[in-house]
Short mmCIF file of N, CA and C in Angstrom, two decimals:
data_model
loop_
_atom_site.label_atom_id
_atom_site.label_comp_id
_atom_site.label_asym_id
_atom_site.label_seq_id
_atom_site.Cartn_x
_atom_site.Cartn_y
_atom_site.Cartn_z
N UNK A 9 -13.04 -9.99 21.68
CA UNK A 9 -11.71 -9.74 21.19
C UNK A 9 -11.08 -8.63 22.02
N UNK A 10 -10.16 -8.58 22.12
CA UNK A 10 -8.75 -7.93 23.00
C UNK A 10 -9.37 -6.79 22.50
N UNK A 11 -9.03 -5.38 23.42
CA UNK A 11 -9.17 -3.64 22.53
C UNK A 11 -7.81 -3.74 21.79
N UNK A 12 -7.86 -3.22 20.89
CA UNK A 12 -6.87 -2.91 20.24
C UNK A 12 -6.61 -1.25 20.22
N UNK A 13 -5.10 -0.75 20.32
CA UNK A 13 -4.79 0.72 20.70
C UNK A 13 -4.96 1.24 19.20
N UNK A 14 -5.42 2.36 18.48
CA UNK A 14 -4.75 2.82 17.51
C UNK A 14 -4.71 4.01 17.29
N UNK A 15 -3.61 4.67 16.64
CA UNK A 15 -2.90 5.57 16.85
C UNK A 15 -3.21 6.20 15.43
N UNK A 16 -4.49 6.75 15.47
CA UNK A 16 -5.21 7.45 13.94
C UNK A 16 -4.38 8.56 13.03
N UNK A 17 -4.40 8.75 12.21
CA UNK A 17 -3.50 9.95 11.04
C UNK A 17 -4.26 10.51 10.33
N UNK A 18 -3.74 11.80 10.18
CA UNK A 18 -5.45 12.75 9.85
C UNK A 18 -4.05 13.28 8.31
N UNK A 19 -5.07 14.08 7.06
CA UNK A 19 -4.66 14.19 6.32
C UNK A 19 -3.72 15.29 6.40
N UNK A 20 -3.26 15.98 7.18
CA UNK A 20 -2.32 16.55 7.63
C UNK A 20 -0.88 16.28 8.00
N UNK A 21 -0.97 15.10 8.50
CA UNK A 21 0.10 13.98 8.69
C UNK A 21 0.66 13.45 7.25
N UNK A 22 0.17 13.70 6.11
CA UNK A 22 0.64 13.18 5.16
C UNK A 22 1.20 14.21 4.39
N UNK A 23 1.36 15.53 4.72
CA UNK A 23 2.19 16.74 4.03
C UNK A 23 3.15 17.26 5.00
N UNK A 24 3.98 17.12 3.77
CA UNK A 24 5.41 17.87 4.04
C UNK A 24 5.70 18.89 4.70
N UNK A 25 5.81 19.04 6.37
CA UNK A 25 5.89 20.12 7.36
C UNK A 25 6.89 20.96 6.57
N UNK A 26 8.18 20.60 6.72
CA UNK A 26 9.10 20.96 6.43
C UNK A 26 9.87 20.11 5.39
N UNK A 27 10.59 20.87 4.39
CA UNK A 27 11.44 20.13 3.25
C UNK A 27 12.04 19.21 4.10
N UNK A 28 13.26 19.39 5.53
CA UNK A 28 14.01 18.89 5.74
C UNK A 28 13.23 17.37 6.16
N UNK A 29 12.74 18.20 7.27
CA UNK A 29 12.65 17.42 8.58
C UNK A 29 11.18 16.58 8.25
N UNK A 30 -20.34 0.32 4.40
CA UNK A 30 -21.74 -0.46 4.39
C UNK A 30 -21.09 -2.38 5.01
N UNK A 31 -20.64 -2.75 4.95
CA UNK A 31 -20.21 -4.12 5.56
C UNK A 31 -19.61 -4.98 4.96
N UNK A 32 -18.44 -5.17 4.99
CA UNK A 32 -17.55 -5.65 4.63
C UNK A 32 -17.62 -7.47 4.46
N UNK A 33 -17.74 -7.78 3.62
CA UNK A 33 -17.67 -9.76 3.57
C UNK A 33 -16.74 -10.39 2.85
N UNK A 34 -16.56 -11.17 2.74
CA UNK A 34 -15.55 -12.16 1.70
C UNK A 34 -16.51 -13.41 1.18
N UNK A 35 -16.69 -13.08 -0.17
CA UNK A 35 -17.72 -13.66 -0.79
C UNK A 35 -16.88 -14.97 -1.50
N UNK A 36 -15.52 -14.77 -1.63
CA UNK A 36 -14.54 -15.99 -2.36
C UNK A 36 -13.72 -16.69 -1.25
N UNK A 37 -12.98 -17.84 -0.68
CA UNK A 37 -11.87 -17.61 -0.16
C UNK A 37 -10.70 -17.42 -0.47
N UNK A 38 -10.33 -16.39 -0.30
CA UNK A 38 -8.90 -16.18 -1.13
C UNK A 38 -8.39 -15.36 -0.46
N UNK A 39 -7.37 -15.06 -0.49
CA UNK A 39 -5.96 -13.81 0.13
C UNK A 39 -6.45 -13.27 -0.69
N UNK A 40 -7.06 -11.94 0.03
CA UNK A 40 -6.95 -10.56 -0.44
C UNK A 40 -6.08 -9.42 -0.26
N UNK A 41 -5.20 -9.34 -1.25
CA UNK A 41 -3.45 -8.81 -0.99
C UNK A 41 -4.05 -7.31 -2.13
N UNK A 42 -2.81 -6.65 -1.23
CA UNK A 42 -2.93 -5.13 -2.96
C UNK A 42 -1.32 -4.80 -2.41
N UNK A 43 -0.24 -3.79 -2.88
CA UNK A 43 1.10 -3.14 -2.92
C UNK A 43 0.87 -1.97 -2.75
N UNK A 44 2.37 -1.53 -2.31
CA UNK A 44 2.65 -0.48 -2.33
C UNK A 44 3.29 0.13 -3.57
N UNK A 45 2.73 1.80 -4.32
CA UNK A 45 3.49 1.76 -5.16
C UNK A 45 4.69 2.37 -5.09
N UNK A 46 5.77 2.43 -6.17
CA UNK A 46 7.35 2.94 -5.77
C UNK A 46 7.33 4.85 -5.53
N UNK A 47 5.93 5.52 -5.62
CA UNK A 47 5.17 6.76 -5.14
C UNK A 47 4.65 7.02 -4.03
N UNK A 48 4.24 5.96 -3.26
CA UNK A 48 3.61 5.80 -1.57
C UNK A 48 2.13 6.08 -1.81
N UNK A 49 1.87 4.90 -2.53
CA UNK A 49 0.38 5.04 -2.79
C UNK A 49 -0.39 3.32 -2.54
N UNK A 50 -1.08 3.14 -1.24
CA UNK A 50 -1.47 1.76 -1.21
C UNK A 50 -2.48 1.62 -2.39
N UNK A 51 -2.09 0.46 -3.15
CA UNK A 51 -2.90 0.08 -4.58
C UNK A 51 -3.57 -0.90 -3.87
N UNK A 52 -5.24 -0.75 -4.29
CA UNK A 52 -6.27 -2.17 -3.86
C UNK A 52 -6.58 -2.43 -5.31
N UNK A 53 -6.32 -3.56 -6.17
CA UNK A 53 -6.55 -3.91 -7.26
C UNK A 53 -8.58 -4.36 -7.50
N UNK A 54 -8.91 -4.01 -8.68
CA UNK A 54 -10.03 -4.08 -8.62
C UNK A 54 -11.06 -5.56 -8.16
N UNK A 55 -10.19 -6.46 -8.35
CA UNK A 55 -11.00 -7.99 -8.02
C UNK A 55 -10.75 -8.08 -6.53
N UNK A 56 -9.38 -7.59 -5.78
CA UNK A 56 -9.68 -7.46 -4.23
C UNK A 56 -10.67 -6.70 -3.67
N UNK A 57 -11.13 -4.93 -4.63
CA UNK A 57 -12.06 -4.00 -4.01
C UNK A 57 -13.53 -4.88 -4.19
N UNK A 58 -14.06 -6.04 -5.24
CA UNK A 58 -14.92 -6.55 -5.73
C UNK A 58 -15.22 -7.76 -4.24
N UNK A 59 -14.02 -7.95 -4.11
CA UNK A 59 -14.01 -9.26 -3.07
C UNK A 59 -14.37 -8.80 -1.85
N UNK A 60 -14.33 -7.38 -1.11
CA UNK A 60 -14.46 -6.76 -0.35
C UNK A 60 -15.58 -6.38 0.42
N UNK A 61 -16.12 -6.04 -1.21
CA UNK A 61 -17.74 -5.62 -1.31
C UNK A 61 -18.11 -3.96 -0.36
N UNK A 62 -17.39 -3.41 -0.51
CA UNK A 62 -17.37 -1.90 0.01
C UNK A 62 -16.97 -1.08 -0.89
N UNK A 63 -18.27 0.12 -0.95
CA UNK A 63 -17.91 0.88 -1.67
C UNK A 63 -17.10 1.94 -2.15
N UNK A 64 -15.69 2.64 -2.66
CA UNK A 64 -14.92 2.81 -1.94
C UNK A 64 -14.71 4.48 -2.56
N UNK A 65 -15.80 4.64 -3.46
CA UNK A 65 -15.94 5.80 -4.12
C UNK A 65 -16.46 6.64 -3.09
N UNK A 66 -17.28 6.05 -2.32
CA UNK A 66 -18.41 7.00 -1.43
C UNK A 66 -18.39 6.72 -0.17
N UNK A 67 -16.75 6.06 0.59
CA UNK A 67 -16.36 5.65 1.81
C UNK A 67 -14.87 6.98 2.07
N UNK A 68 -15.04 7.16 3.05
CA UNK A 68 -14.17 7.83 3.81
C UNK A 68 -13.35 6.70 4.56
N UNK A 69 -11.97 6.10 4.85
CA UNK A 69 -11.07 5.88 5.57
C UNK A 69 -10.76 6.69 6.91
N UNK A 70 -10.35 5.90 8.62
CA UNK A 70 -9.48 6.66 8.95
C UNK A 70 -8.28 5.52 8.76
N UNK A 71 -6.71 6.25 8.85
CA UNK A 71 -5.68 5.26 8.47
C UNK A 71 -4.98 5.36 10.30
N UNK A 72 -4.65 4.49 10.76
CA UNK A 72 -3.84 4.17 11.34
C UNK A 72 -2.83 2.96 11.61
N UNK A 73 -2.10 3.16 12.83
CA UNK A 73 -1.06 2.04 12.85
C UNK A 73 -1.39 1.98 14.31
N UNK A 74 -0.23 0.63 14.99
CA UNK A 74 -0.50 0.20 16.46
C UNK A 74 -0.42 1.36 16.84
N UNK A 75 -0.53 2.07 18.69
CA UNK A 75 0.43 2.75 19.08
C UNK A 75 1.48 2.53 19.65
N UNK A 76 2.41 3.17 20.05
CA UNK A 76 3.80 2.87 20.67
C UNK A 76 4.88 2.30 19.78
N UNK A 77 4.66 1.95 18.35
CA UNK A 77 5.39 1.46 17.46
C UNK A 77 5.87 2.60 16.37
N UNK A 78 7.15 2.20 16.14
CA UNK A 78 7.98 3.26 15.18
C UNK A 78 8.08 2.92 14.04
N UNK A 79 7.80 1.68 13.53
CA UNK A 79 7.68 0.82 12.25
C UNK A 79 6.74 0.45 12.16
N UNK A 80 6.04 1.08 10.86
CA UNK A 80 4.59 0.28 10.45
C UNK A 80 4.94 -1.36 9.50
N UNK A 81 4.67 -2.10 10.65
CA UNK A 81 4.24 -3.81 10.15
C UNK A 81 2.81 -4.32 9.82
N UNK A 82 2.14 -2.90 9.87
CA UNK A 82 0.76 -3.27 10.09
C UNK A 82 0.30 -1.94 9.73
N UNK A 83 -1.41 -1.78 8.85
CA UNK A 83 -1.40 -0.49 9.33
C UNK A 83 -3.59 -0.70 9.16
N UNK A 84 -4.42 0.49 9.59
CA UNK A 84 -5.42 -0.05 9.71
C UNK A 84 -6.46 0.81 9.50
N UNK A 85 -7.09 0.27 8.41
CA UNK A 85 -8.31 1.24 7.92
C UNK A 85 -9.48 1.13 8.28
N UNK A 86 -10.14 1.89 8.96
CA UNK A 86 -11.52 1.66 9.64
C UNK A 86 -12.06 3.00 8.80
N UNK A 87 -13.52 2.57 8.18
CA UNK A 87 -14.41 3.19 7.63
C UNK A 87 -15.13 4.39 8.63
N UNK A 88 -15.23 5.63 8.16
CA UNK A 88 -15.42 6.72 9.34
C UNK A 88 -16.55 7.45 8.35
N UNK A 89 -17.38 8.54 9.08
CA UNK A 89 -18.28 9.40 9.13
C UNK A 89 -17.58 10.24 7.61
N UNK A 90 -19.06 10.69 7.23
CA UNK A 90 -18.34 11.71 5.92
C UNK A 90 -17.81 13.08 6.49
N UNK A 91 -18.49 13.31 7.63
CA UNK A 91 -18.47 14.51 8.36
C UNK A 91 -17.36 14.46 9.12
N UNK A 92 -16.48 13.76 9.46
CA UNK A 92 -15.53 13.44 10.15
C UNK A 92 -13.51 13.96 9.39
N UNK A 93 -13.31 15.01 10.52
CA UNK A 93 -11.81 15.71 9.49
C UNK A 93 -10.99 14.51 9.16
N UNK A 94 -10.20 13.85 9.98
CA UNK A 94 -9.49 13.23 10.21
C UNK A 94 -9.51 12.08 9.01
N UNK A 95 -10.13 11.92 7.96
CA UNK A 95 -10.45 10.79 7.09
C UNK A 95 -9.73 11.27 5.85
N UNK A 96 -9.79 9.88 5.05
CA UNK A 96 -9.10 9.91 3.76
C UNK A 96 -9.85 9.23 2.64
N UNK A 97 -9.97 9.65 1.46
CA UNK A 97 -10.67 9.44 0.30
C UNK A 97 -10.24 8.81 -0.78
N UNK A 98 -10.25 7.28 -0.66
CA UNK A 98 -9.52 6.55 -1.70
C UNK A 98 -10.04 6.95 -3.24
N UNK A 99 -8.63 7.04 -4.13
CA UNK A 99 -9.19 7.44 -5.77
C UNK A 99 -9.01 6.52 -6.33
N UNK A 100 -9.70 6.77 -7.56
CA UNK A 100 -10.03 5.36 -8.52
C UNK A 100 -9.06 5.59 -9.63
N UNK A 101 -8.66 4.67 -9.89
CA UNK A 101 -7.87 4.41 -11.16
C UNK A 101 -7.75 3.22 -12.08
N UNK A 102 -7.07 2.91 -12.98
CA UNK A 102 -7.80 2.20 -14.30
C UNK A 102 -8.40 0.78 -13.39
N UNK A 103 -7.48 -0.04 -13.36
CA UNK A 103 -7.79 -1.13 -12.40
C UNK A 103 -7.84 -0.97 -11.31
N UNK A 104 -8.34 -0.09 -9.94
CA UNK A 104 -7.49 -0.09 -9.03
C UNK A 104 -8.20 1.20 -8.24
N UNK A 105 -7.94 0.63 -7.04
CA UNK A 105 -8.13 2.44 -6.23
C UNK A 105 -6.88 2.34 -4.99
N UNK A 106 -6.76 3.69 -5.45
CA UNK A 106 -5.37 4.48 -4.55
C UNK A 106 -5.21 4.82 -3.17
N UNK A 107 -4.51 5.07 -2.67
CA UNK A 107 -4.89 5.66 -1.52
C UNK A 107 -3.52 6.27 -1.25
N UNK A 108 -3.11 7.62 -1.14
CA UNK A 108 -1.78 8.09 -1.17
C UNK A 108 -1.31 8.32 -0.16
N UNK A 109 -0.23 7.85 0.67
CA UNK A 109 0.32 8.02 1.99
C UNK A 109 1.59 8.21 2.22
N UNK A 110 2.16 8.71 1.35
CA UNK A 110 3.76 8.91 0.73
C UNK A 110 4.65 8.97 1.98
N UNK A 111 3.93 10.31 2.74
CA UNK A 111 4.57 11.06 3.80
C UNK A 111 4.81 9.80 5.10
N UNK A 112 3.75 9.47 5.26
CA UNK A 112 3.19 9.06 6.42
C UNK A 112 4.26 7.37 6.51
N UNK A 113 3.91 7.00 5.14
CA UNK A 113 4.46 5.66 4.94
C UNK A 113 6.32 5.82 5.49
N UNK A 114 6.47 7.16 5.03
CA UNK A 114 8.02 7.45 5.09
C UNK A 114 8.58 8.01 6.46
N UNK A 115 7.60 8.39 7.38
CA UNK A 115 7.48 8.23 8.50
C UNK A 115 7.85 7.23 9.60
N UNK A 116 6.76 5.96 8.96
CA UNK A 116 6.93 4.96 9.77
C UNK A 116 7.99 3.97 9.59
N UNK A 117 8.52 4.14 8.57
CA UNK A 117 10.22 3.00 8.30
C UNK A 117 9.62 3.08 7.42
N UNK A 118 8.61 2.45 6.48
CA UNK A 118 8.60 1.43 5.03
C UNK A 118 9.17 2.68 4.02
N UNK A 119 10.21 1.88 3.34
CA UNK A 119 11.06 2.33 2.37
C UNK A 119 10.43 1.62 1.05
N UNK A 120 9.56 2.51 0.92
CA UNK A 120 8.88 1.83 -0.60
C UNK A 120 9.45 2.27 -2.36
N UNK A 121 10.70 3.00 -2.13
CA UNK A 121 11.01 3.73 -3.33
C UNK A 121 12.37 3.03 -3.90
N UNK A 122 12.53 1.71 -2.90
CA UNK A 122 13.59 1.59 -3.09
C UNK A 122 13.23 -0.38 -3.06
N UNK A 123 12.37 -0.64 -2.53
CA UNK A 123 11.66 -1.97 -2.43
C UNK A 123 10.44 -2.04 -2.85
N UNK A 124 9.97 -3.20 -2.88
CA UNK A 124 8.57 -3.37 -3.16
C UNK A 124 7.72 -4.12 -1.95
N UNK A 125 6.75 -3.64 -1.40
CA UNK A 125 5.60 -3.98 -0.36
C UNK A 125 4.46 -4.42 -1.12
N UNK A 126 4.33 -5.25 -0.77
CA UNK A 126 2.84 -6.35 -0.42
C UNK A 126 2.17 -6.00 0.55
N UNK A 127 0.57 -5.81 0.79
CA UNK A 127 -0.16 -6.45 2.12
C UNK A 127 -0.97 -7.51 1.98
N UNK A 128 -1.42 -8.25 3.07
CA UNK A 128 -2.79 -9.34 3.06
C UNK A 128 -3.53 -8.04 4.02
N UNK A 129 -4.57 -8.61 3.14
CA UNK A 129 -6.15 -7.71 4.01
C UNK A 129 -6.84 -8.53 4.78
N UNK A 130 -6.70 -8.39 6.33
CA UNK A 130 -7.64 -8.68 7.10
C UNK A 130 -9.13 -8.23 7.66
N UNK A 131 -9.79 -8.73 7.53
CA UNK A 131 -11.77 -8.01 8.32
C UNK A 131 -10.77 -8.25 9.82
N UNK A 132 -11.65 -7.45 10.27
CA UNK A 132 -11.64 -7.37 11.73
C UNK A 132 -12.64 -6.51 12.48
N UNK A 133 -13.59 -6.56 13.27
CA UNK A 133 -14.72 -5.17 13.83
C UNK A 133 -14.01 -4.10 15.06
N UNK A 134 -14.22 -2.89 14.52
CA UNK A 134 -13.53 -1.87 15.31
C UNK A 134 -14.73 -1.33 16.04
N UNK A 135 -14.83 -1.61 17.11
CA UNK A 135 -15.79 -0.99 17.65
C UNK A 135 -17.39 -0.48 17.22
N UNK A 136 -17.64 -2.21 16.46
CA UNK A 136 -18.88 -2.34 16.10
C UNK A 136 -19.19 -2.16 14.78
N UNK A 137 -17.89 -1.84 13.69
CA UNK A 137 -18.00 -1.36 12.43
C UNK A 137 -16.79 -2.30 11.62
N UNK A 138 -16.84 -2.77 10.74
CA UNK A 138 -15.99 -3.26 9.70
C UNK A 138 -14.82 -3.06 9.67
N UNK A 139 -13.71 -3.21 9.68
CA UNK A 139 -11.93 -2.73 9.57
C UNK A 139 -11.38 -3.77 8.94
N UNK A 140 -10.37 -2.84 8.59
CA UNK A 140 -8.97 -3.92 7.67
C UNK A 140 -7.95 -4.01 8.27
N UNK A 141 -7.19 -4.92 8.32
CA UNK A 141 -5.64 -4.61 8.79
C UNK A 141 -4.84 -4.95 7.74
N UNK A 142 -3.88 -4.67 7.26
CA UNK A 142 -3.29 -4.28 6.17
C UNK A 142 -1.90 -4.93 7.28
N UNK A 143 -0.96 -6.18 6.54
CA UNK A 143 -0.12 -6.50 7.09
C UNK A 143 0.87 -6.37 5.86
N UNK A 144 1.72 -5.45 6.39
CA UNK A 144 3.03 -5.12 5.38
C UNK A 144 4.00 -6.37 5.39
N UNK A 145 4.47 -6.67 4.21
CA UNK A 145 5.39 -7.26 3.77
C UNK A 145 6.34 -6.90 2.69
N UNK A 146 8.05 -7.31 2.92
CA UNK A 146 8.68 -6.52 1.48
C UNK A 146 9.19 -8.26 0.91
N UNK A 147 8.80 -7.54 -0.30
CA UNK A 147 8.79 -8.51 -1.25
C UNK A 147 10.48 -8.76 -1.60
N UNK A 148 10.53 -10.12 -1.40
CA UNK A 148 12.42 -10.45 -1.96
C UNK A 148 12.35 -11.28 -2.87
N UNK A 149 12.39 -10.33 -4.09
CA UNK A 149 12.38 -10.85 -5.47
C UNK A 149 14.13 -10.92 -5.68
N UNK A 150 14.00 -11.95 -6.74
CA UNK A 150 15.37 -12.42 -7.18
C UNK A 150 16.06 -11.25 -8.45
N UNK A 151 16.91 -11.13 -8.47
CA UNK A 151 17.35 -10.08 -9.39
C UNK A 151 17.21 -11.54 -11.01
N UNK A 152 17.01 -9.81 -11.67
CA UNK A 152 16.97 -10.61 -13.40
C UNK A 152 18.37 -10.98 -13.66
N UNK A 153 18.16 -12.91 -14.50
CA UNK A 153 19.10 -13.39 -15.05
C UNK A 153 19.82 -12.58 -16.07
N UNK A 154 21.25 -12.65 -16.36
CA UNK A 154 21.70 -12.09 -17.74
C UNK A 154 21.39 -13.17 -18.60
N UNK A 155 21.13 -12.32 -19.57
CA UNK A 155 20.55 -12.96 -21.35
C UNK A 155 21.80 -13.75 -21.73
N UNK A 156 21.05 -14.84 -21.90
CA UNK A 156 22.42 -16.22 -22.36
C UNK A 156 22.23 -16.60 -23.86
N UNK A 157 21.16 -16.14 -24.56
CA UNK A 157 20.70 -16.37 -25.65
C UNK A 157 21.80 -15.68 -26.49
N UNK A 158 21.73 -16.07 -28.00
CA UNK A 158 22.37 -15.09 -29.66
C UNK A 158 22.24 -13.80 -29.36
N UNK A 159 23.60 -13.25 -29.36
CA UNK A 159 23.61 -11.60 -29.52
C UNK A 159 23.31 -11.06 -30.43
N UNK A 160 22.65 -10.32 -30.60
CA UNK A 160 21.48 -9.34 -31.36
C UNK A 160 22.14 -8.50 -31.73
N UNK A 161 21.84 -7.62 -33.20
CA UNK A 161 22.61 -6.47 -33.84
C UNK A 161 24.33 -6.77 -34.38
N UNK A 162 24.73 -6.21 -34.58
CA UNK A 162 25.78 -5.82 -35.41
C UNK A 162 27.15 -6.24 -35.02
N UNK A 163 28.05 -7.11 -35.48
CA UNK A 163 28.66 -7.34 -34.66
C UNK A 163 29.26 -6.37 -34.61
N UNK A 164 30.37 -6.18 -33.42
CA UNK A 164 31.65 -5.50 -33.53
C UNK A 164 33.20 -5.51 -34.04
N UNK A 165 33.32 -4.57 -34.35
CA UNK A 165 34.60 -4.51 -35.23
C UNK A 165 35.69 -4.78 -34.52
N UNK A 166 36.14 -5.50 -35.33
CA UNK A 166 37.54 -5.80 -35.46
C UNK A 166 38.61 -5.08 -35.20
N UNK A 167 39.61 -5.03 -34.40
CA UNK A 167 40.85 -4.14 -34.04
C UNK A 167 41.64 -4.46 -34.52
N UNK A 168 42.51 -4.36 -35.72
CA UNK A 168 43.48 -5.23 -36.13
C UNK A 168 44.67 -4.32 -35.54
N UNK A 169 45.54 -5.05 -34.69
CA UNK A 169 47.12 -4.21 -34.12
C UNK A 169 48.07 -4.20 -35.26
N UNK A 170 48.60 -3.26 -35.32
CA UNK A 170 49.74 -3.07 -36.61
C UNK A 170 50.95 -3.29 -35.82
N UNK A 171 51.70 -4.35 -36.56
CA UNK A 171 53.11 -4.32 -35.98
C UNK A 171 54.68 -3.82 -36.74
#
């Protein structure tokens, strides 16, 4: 396979400079997708982390994107050393483990506070070790119908004009 460039982000990259300015498989076949939340937090839902088969309590991430690109369409997690600065520590939550990239995400174009993002999870081997590629997508959901049904509560009163 082709080298691929990537352009790594250490947890430093994800705070606010300034106010202004073990082996990875697929045991099902299925699209393994997780979102972005409207906080800048990539969500891996628990039946994708299950489908994965990596442990993600006791795995270190590094996160990157291509290089030379100003818009993340893509972005890419390769499993790194515990001893290693540059890494990130996905957290667990009810269904789900987190991974918070608020800054970084807002960096690269994706406007997640204002849309909603999807990824598909790809395997791929980074230099002899397991990786994901995480392909961003924004979701174009249809806006909610207005309610055509019986109006509910009380009616309203009556104006009677005096002449």
């Amino acid at each position: 396979m082709k080298s691929i460039a990537i352009r790594f982000f250490s947890p430093q990259d994800n705070i606010v400079s300034s106010p202004k300015t073990e082996k990875a498989t697929k045991t099902k076949n299925r699209t393994l997708t997780g979102y972005i939340s409207p906080i800048g937090k990539l969500v891996f839902p628990a039946k994708t982390v299950a489908d994965l088969g990596i442990d993600f309590d006791n795995t270190q991430f590094k996160v990157g994107m291509p290089d030379g690109k100003r818009k993340a369409k893509s972005l890419y997690l390769v499993p790194g050393a515990d001893s290693q600065q540059d890494t990130f520590q996905f957290e667990k939550a009810a269904k789900s483990y987190t991974l918070s990239l608020s800054f970084i995400l807002t960096k690269s174009g994706v406007d997640f506070s204002t849309n909603k993002y999807t990824f598909v999870i790809d395997l791929f081997d980074y230099e002899g070790s397991p990786a994901f590629v995480l392909q961003l997508s924004q979701d174009k959901g249809s806006p909610k119908a207005a309610y055509t049904g019986k109006p509910r509560g009380r009616k309203p009163k009556v104006k009677v004009v005096a002449e």
